[in-house]
Coordinates of C-alpha atoms in Angstrom, one line a residue:
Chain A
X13 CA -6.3 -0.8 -40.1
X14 CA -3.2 0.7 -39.2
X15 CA -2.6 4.3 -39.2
X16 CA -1.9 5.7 -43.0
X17 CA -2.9 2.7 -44.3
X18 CA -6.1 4.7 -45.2
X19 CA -6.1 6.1 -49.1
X20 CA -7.0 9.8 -49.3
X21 CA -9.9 8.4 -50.3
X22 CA -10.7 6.4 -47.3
X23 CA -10.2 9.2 -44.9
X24 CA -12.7 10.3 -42.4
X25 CA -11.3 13.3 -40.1
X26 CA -13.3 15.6 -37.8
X27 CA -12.5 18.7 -37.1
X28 CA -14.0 19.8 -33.5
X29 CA -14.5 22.9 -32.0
X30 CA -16.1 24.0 -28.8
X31 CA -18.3 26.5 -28.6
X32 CA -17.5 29.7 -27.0
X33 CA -15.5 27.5 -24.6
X34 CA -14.3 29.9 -21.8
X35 CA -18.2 31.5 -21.8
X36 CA -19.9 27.5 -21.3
X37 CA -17.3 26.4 -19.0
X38 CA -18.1 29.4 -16.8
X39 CA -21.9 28.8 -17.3
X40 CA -21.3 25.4 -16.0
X41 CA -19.9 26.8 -12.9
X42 CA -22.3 29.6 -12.5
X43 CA -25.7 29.2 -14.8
X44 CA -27.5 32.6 -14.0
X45 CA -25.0 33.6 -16.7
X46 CA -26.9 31.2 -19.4
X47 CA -28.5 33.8 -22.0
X48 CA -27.2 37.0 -20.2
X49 CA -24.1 38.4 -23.2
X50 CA -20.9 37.6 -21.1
X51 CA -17.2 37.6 -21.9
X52 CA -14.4 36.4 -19.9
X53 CA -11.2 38.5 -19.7
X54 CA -9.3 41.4 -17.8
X55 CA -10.7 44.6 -16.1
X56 CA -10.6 47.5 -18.5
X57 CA -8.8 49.4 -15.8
X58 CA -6.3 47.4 -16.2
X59 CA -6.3 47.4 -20.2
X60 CA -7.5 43.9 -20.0
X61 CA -8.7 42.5 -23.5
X62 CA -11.6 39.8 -24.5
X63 CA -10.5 36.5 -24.3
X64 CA -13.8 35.1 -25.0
X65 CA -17.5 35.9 -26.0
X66 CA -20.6 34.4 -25.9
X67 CA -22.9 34.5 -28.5
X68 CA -25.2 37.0 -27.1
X69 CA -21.7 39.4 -26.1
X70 CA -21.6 39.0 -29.9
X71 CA -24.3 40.3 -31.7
X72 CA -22.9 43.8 -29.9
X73 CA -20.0 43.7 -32.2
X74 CA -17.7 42.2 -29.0
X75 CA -15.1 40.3 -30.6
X76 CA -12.4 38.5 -28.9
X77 CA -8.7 40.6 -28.5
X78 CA -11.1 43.9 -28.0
X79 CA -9.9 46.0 -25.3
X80 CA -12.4 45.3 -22.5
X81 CA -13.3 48.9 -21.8
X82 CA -14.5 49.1 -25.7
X83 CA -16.6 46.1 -25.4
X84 CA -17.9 47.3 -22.1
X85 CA -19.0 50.7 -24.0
X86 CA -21.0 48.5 -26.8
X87 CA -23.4 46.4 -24.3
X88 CA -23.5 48.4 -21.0
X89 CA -25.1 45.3 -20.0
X90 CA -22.1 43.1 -20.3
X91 CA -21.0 40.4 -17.6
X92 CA -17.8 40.2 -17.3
X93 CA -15.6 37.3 -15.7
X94 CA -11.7 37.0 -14.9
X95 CA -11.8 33.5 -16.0
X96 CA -10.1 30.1 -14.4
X97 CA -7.4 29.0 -17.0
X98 CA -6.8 26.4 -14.8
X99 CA -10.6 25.6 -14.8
X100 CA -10.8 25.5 -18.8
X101 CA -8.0 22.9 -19.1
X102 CA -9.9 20.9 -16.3
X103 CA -13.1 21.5 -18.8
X104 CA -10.8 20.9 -21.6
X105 CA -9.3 17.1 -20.6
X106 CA -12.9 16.0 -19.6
X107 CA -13.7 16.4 -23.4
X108 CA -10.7 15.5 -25.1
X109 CA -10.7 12.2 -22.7
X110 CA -14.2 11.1 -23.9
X111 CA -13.1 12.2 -27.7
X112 CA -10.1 9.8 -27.1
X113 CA -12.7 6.9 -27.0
X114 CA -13.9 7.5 -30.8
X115 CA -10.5 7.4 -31.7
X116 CA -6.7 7.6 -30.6
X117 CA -5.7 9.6 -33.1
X118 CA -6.5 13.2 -31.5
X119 CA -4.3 16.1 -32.1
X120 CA -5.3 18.8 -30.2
X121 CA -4.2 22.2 -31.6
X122 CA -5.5 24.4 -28.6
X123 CA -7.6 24.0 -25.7
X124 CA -11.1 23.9 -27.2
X125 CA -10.0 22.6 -31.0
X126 CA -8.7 19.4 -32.3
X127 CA -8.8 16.9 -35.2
X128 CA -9.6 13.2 -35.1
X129 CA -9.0 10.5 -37.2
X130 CA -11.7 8.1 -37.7
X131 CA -10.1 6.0 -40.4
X132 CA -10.2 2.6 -40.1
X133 CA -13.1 2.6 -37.4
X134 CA -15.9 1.3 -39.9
X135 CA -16.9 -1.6 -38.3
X136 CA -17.1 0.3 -34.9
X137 CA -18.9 3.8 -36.9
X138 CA -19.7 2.8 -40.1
X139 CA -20.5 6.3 -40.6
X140 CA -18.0 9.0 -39.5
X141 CA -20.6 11.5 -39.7
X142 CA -22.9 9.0 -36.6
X143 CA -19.8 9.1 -34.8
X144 CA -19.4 13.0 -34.5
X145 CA -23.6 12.9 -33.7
X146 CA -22.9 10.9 -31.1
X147 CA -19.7 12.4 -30.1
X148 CA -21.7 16.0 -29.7
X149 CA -24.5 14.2 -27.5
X150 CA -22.1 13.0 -25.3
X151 CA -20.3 16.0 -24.6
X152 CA -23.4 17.7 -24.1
X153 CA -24.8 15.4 -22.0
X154 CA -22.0 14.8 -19.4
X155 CA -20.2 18.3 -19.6
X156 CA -23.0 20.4 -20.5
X157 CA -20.8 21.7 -23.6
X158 CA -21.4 22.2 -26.9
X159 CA -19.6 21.0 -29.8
X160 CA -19.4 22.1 -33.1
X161 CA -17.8 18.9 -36.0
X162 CA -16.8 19.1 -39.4
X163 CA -16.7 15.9 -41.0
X164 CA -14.7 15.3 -44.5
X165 CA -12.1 13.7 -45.9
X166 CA -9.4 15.4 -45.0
X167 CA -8.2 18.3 -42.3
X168 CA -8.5 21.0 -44.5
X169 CA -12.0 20.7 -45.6
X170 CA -13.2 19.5 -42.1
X171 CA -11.5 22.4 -40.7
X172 CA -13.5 24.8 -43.1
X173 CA -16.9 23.0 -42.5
X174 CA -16.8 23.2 -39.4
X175 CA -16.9 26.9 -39.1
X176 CA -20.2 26.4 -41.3
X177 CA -21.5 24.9 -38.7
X178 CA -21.4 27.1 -35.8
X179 CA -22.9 27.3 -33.3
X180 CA -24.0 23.4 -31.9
X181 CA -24.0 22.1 -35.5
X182 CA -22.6 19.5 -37.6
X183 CA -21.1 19.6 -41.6
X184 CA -20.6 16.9 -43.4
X185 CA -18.8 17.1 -46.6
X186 CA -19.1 14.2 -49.1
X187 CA -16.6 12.4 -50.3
X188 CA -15.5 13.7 -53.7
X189 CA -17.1 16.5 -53.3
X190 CA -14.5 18.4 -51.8
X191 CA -13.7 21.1 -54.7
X192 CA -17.8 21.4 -55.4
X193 CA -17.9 22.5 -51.3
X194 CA -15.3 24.8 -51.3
X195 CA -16.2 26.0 -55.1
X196 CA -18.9 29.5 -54.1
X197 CA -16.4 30.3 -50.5
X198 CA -14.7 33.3 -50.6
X199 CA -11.0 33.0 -50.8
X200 CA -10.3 34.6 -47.8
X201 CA -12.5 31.2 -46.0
X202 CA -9.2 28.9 -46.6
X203 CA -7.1 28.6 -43.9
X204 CA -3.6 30.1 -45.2
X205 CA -4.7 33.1 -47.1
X206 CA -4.5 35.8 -45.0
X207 CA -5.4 39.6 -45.8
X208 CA -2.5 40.4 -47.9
X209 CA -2.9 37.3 -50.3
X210 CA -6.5 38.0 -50.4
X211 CA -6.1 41.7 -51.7
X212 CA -3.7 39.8 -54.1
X213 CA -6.1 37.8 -55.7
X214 CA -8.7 40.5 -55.7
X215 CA -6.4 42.6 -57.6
X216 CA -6.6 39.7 -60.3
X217 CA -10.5 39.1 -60.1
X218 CA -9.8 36.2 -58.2
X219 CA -12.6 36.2 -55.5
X220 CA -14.1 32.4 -55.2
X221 CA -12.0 29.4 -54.1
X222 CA -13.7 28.2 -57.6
X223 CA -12.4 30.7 -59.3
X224 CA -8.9 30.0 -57.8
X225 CA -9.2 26.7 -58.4
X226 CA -9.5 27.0 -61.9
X227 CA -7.1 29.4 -62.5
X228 CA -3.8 28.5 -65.1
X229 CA -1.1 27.0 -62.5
X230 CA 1.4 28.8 -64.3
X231 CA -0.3 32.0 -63.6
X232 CA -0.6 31.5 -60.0
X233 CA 3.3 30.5 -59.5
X234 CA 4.3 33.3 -61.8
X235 CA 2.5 35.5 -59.1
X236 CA 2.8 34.0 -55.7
X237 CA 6.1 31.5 -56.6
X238 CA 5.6 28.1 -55.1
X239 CA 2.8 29.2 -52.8
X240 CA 0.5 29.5 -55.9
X241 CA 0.4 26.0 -57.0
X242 CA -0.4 24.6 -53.7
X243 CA -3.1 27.2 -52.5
X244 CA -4.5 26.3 -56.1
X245 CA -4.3 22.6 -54.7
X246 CA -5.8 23.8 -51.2
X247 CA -8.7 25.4 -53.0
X248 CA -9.3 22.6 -54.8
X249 CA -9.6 20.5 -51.4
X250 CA -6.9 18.8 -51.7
X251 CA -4.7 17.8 -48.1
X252 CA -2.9 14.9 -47.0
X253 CA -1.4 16.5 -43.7
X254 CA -1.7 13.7 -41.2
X255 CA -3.3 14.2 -37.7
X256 CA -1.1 13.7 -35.4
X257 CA -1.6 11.3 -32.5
X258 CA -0.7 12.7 -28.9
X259 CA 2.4 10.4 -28.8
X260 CA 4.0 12.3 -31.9
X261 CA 5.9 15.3 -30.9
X262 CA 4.2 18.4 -32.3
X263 CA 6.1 21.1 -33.8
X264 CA 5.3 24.2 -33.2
X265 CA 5.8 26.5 -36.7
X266 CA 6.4 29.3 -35.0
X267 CA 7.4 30.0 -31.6
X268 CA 6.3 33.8 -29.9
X269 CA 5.7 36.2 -26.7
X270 CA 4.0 39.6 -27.0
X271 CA 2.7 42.0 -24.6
X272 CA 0.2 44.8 -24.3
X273 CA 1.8 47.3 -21.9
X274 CA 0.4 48.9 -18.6
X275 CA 0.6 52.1 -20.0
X276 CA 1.4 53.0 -23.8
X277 CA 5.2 53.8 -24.1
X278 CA 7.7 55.6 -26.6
X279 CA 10.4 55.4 -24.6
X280 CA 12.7 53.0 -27.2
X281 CA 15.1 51.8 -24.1
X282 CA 12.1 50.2 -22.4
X283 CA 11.0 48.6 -25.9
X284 CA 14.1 47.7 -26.8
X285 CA 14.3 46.3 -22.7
X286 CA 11.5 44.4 -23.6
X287 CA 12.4 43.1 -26.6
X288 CA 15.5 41.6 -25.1
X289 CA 12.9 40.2 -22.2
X290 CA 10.6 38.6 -24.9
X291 CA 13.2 36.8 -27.1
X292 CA 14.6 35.1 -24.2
X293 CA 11.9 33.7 -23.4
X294 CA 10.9 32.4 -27.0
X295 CA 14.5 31.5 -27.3
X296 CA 14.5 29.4 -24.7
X297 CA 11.4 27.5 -25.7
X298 CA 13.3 26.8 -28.7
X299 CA 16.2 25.5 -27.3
X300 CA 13.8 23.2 -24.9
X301 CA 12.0 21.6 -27.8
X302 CA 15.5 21.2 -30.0
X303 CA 14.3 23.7 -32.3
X304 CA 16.4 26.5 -34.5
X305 CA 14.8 29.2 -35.8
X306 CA 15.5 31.6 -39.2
X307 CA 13.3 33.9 -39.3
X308 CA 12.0 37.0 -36.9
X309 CA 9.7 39.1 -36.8
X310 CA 8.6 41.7 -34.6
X311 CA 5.5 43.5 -34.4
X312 CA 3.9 46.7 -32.8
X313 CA 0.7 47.6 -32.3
X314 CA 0.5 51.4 -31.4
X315 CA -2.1 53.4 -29.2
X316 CA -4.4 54.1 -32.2
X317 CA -4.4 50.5 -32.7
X318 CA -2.8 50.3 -36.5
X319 CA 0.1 47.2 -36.4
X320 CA 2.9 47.0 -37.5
X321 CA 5.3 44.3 -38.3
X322 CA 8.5 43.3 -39.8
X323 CA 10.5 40.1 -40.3
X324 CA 13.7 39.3 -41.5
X325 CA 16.0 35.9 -42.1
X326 CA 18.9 34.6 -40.7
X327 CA 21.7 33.6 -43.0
X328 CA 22.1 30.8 -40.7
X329 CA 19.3 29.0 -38.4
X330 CA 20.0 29.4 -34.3
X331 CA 18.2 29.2 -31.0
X332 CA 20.7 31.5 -29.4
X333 CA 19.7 34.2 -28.0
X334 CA 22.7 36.5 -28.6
X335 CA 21.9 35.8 -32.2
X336 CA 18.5 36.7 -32.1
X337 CA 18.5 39.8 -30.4
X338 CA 20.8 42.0 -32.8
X339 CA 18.9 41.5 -36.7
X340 CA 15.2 41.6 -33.9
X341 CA 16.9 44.9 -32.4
X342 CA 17.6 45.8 -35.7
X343 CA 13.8 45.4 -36.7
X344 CA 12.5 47.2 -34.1
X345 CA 15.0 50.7 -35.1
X346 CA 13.6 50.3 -38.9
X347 CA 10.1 50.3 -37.6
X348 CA 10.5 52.9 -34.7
X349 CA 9.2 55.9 -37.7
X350 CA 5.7 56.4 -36.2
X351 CA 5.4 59.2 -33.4
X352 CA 2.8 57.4 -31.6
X353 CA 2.8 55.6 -28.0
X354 CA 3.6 51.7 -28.5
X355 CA 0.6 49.4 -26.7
X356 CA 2.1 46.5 -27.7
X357 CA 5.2 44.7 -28.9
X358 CA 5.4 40.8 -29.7
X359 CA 8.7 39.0 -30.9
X360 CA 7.8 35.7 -33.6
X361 CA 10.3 33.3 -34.2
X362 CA 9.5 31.1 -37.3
X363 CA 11.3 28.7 -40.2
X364 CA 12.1 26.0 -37.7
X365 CA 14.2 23.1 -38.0
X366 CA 15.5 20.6 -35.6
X367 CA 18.7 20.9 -34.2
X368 CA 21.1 22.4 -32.0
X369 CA 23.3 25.6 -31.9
X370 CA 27.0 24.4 -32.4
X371 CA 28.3 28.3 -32.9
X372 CA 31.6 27.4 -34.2
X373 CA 34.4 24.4 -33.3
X374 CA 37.1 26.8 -34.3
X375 CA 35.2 29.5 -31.6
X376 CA 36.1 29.0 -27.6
X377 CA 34.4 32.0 -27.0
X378 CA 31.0 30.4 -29.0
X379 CA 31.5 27.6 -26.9
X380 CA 31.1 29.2 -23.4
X381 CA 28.2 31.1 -24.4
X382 CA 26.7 27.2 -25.4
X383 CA 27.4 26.6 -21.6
X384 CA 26.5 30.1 -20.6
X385 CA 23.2 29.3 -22.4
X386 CA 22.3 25.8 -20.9
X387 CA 23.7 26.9 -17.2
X388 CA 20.9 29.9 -17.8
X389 CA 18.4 27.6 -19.0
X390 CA 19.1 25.5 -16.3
X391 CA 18.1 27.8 -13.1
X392 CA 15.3 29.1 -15.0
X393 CA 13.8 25.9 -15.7
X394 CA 14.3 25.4 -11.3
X395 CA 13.4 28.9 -10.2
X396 CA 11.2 31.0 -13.2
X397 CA 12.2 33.5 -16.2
X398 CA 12.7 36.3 -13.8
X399 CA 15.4 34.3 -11.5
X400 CA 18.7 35.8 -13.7
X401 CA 17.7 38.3 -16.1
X402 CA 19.9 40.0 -18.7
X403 CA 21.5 43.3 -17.3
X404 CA 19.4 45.7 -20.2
X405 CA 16.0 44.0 -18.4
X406 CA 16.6 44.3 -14.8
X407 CA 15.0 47.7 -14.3
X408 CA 11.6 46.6 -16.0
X409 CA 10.5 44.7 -12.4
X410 CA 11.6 47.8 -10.6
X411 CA 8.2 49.0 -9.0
X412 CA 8.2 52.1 -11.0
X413 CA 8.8 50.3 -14.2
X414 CA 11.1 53.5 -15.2
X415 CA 14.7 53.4 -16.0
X416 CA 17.2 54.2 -13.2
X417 CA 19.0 57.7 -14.2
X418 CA 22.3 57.6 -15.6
X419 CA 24.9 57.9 -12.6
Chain B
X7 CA -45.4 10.0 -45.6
X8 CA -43.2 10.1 -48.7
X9 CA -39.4 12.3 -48.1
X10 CA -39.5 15.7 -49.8
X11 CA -37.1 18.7 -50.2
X12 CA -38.0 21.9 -49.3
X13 CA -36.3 25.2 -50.1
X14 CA -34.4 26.7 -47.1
X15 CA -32.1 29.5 -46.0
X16 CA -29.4 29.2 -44.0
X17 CA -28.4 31.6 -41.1
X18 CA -24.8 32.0 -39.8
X19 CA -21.7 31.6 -41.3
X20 CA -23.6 28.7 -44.0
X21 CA -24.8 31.5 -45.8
X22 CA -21.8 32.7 -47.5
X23 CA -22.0 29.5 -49.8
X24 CA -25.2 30.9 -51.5
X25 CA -23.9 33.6 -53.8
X26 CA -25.4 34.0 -57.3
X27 CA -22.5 36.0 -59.3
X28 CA -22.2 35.0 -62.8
X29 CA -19.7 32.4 -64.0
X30 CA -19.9 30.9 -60.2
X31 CA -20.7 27.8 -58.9
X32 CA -24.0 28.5 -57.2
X33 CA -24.8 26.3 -53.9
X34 CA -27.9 26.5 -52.4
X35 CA -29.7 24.8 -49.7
X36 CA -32.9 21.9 -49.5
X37 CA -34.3 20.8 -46.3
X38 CA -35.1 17.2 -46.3
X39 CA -38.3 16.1 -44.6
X40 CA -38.4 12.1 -44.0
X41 CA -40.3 9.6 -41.9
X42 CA -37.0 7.6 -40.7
X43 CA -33.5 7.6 -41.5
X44 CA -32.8 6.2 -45.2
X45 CA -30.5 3.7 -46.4
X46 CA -28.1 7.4 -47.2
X47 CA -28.1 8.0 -43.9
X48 CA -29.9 11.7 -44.0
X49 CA -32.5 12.8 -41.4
X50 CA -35.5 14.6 -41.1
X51 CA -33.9 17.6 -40.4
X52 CA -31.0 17.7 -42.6
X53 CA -30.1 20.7 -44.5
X54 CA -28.5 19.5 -47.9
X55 CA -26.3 21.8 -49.7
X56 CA -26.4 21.3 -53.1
X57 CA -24.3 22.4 -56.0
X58 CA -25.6 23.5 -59.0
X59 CA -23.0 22.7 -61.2
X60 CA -24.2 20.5 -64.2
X61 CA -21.1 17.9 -64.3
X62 CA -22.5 15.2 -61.9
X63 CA -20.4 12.1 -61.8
X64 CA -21.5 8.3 -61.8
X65 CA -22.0 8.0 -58.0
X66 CA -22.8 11.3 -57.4
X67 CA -25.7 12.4 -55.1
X68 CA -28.2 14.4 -56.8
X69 CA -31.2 16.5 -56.8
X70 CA -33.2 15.8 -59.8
X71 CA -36.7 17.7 -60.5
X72 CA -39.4 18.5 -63.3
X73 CA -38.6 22.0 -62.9
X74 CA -41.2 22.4 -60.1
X75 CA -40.5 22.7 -55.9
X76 CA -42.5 20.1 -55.5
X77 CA -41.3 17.0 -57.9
X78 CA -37.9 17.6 -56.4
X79 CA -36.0 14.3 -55.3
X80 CA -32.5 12.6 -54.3
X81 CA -31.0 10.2 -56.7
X82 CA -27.5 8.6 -57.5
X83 CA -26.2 9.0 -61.1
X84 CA -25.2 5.5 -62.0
X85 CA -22.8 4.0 -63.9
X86 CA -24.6 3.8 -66.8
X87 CA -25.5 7.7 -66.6
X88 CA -29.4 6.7 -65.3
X89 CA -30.7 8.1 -62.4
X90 CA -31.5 5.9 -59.3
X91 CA -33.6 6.5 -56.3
X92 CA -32.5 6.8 -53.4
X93 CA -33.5 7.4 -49.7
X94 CA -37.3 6.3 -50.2
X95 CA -38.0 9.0 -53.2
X96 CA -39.4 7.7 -56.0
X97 CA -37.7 7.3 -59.5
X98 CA -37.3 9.6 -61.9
X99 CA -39.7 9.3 -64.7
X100 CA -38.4 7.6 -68.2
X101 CA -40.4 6.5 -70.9
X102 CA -43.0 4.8 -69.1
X103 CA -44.0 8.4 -66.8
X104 CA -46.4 7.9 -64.4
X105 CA -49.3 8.8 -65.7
X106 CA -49.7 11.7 -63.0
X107 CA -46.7 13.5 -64.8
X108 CA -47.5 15.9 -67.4
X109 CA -46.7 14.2 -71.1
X110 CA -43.0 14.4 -72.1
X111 CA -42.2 15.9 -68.7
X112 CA -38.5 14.6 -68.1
X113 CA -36.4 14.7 -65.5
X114 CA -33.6 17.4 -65.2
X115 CA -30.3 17.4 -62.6
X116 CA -31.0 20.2 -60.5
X117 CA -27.8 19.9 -58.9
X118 CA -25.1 17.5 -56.8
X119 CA -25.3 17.2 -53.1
X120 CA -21.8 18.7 -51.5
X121 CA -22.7 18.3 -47.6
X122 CA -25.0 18.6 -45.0
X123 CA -25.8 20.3 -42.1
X124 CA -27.3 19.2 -39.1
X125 CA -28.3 22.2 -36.2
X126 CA -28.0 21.2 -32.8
X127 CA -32.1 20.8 -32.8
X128 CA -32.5 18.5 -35.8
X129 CA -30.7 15.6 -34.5
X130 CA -32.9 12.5 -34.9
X131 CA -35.9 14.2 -35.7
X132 CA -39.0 12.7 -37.5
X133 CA -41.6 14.2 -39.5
X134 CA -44.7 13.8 -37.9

């Protein structure tokens, strides 16, 4: 059957996730590690942050993004390892090649997580649900990973199943009874609604996906706009997004750079230094994917760890960076009220469309910043970010990471 | 030996779906104990998570019991609204009850089957 001649009815995707990747590929390598609580990231000393926790790491309260040095304090006993990114993607095609034999319609969203799209592969699996039971077997056997499926008709509900299942397990949801599944889940359980939508609907004593799903339409887009109906729809368990086959470009919905600093800061010229630094660098991924973007945000995360973030739109979408940096500039000024050391500051670029920065015909000046732009982009693709860098950055790769003083 | 369905809990994150707030769709969870793989393709092993909402469907997968642990059992609801085994468990009883069955004892939907869960251990699994 060709791909999307399956009904909505018809669908069988899998949602798979494996476990505690970075921990098992490092047990692979180095099994005195198997049962020991583990996590793979950077030295506390310097500031380094989990990236990844075993199970055992986790019933301490490590979680992954904790400063190191914190998660060191709850389990004195923890093992700590730098971790082989090249290593993990090594781990990661071994698994996503023998996935690609169920099924060529793999979209991998991140190194350890991906959908698959068994339609259409009932004479091969009459059962989608055999296929993912073998599928885990397989993985287990020849890569000594584990691998956690959720089975269901579409990616939404697999997605949410398969958290049900972890660790090493497998959910199937039944067809039809998608609504039924999601009915008793907390609403915060469905991918979309984040924290601030949740307090939202608790406000309205709207706790339960069920609850949500029955809820008057009218009600819901009176209070959320269009989002309502179609988290109602969501709850419901009701998606047609497509999985995406590896030879479909995948667009990225938003495109960012953050980083946690050496040493906290609240020196604004470095921030705003950096800011300049960190736009660049999601502008150009823009620009190399024929992306515009029209919406930023900026975020901070100070010393005593509260965030902060702000976001505006552009009247008119851009992957320029000149463009960028003034209304993000301007974000990081409105937010710049706390008097606490910065730890971190990230730059988001979201609402992207394809297409190209024309600036205006009427413009010659717009025009030889176009050229500027792709003559930048240019060496930096040969020769790394750092090979030209915007005058206001220079001084942040001077070995004292200060400022020069004014002459 | 005949399948059965036995209470269970679930640990982890499958726990959430068992809540019992008023007004709410309550799901909880039967562990199936078979001698082979049936004709729905369920396990010895499987952890079925049922709903307990009343509106079953025709086609439906359904717990259906005599209000007792033990007389639990899978069925589809039919077309024609009638229960039919399923998966090697016997049918419900009608007007002709097995005589075993207590007089006028009639069969009551206990709840839908939403999913199931299968643990890393349970995989192809038998009863002994």
């Amino acid at each position: 059957m060709a791909r999307g001649a399956a009904s909505a009815r018809d669908r069988s995707i899998l949602h798979v996730d494996l476990d505690a990747f970075f921990v098992a590929v490092e047990r692979v390598r180095d099994p005195s590690l198997v049962g020991r609580p583990v996590v793979v990231g950077g030295p506390p000393e310097r500031r380094g942050v989990v990236a990844a926790a075993s199970y055992e790491a986790r019933a301490y309260g490590i979680r992954s993004a904790m400063p190191m040095a914190q998660a060191q304090r709850l389990c004195p006993d923890l093992v700590r390892v730098d971790g082989s990114h090249r290593l993990y993607g090594r781990a990661s095609r071994a698994v996503f090649a023998l996935l690609g034999a169920y099924t060529p319609i793999v979209e991998k969203v991140s190194v350890d997580e991906a959908y698959l799209d068994l339609s259409g592969t009932g004479l091969l699996f009459p059962r989608a649900v055999d296929a993912a039971e073998r599928m885990r077997r397989e993985v287990r056997e020849r890569l000594r990973l584990d691998l956690t499926v959720g089975v269901a008709r579409n990616r939404l509900v697999s997605k949410v199943a398969s958290a049900f299942a972890k660790p090493q397990g497998l959910f199937e949801v039944r067809p039809g009874q998608e609504a039924r599944f999601l009915a008793p889940l907390p609403v915060q359980r469905l991918p979309g609604i984040g924290p601030v939508t949740t307090r939202r609907l608790l406000d309205f004593r709207i706790p339960r996906l069920g609850v949500l799903a029955a809820t008057e339409s009218w009600f819901l887009e009176e209070v959320f706009g269009e989002h309502g109906p179609a988290m109602q729809r969501r709850a419901r368990g009701e998606d047609d997004t497509p999985v995406r086959p590896p030879w479909e470009p995948h667009e990225a919905r938003t495109i960012g750079h953050e980083e946690t600093f050496a040493q906290d800061t609240e020196d604004h010229g470095f921030l705003r230094a950096k800011l300049h630094e960190l736009l660049a660098a999601a502008a150009r991924r823009l620009r190399a994917q024929g992306l515009l973007a029209r919406k930023i945000s900026v975020r901070l995360r100070y010393a005593d760890f509260v965030s902060e973030s702000r976001d505006t739109t552009l009247p008119v979408a851009t992957d320029h960076d000149g463009e960028l940096l003034a209304p993000a500039l301007e974000l990081l000024h409105r937010m710049a009220t706390r008097r606490t050391l910065v730890r971190l500051l990230g730059v988001r670029l979201g609402g992207l469309s394809r297409g190209y920065w024309q600036g205006s015909l009427l413009d010659p000046r717009r025009a030889r910043e176009r050229r500027l732009v792709a003559a930048l982009d240019g060496i930096r693709d040969r020769h790394g970010m750092s090979a030209v860098r915007a005058g206001e950055t220079v001084w942040l790769r001077r070995p004292s990471g200060r400022r020069p003083a004014p002459a | 030996m005949s399948p059965r369905l036995i209470e269970a809990a679930p640990t982890g994150p499958a726990a959430q779906f068992v809540v019992h707030e008023e007004g709410l769709a309550d799901t909880f969870f039967l562990s199936l104990l078979a001698p082979a793989e049936n004709d729905e393709g369920l396990r010895h092993g499987d952890l079925l998570a049922v709903s307990a909402r009343p509106d079953a469907e025709p086609g439906d997968l359904v717990v259906w019991w005599l209000g007792t642990a033990e007389s639990q059992a899978l069925a589809r609801l039919g077309g024609d609204l009638r229960l039919h085994p399923v998966a090697g468990f016997p049918p419900p009883p009608d007007g002709d009850a097995p005589r075993s069955l207590p007089p006028g004892a009639r069969a009551r939907l206990r709840g839908v089957v939403v999913g199931r869960l299968r643990s890393a251990g349970a995989a192809g699994r038998r009863a002994g």
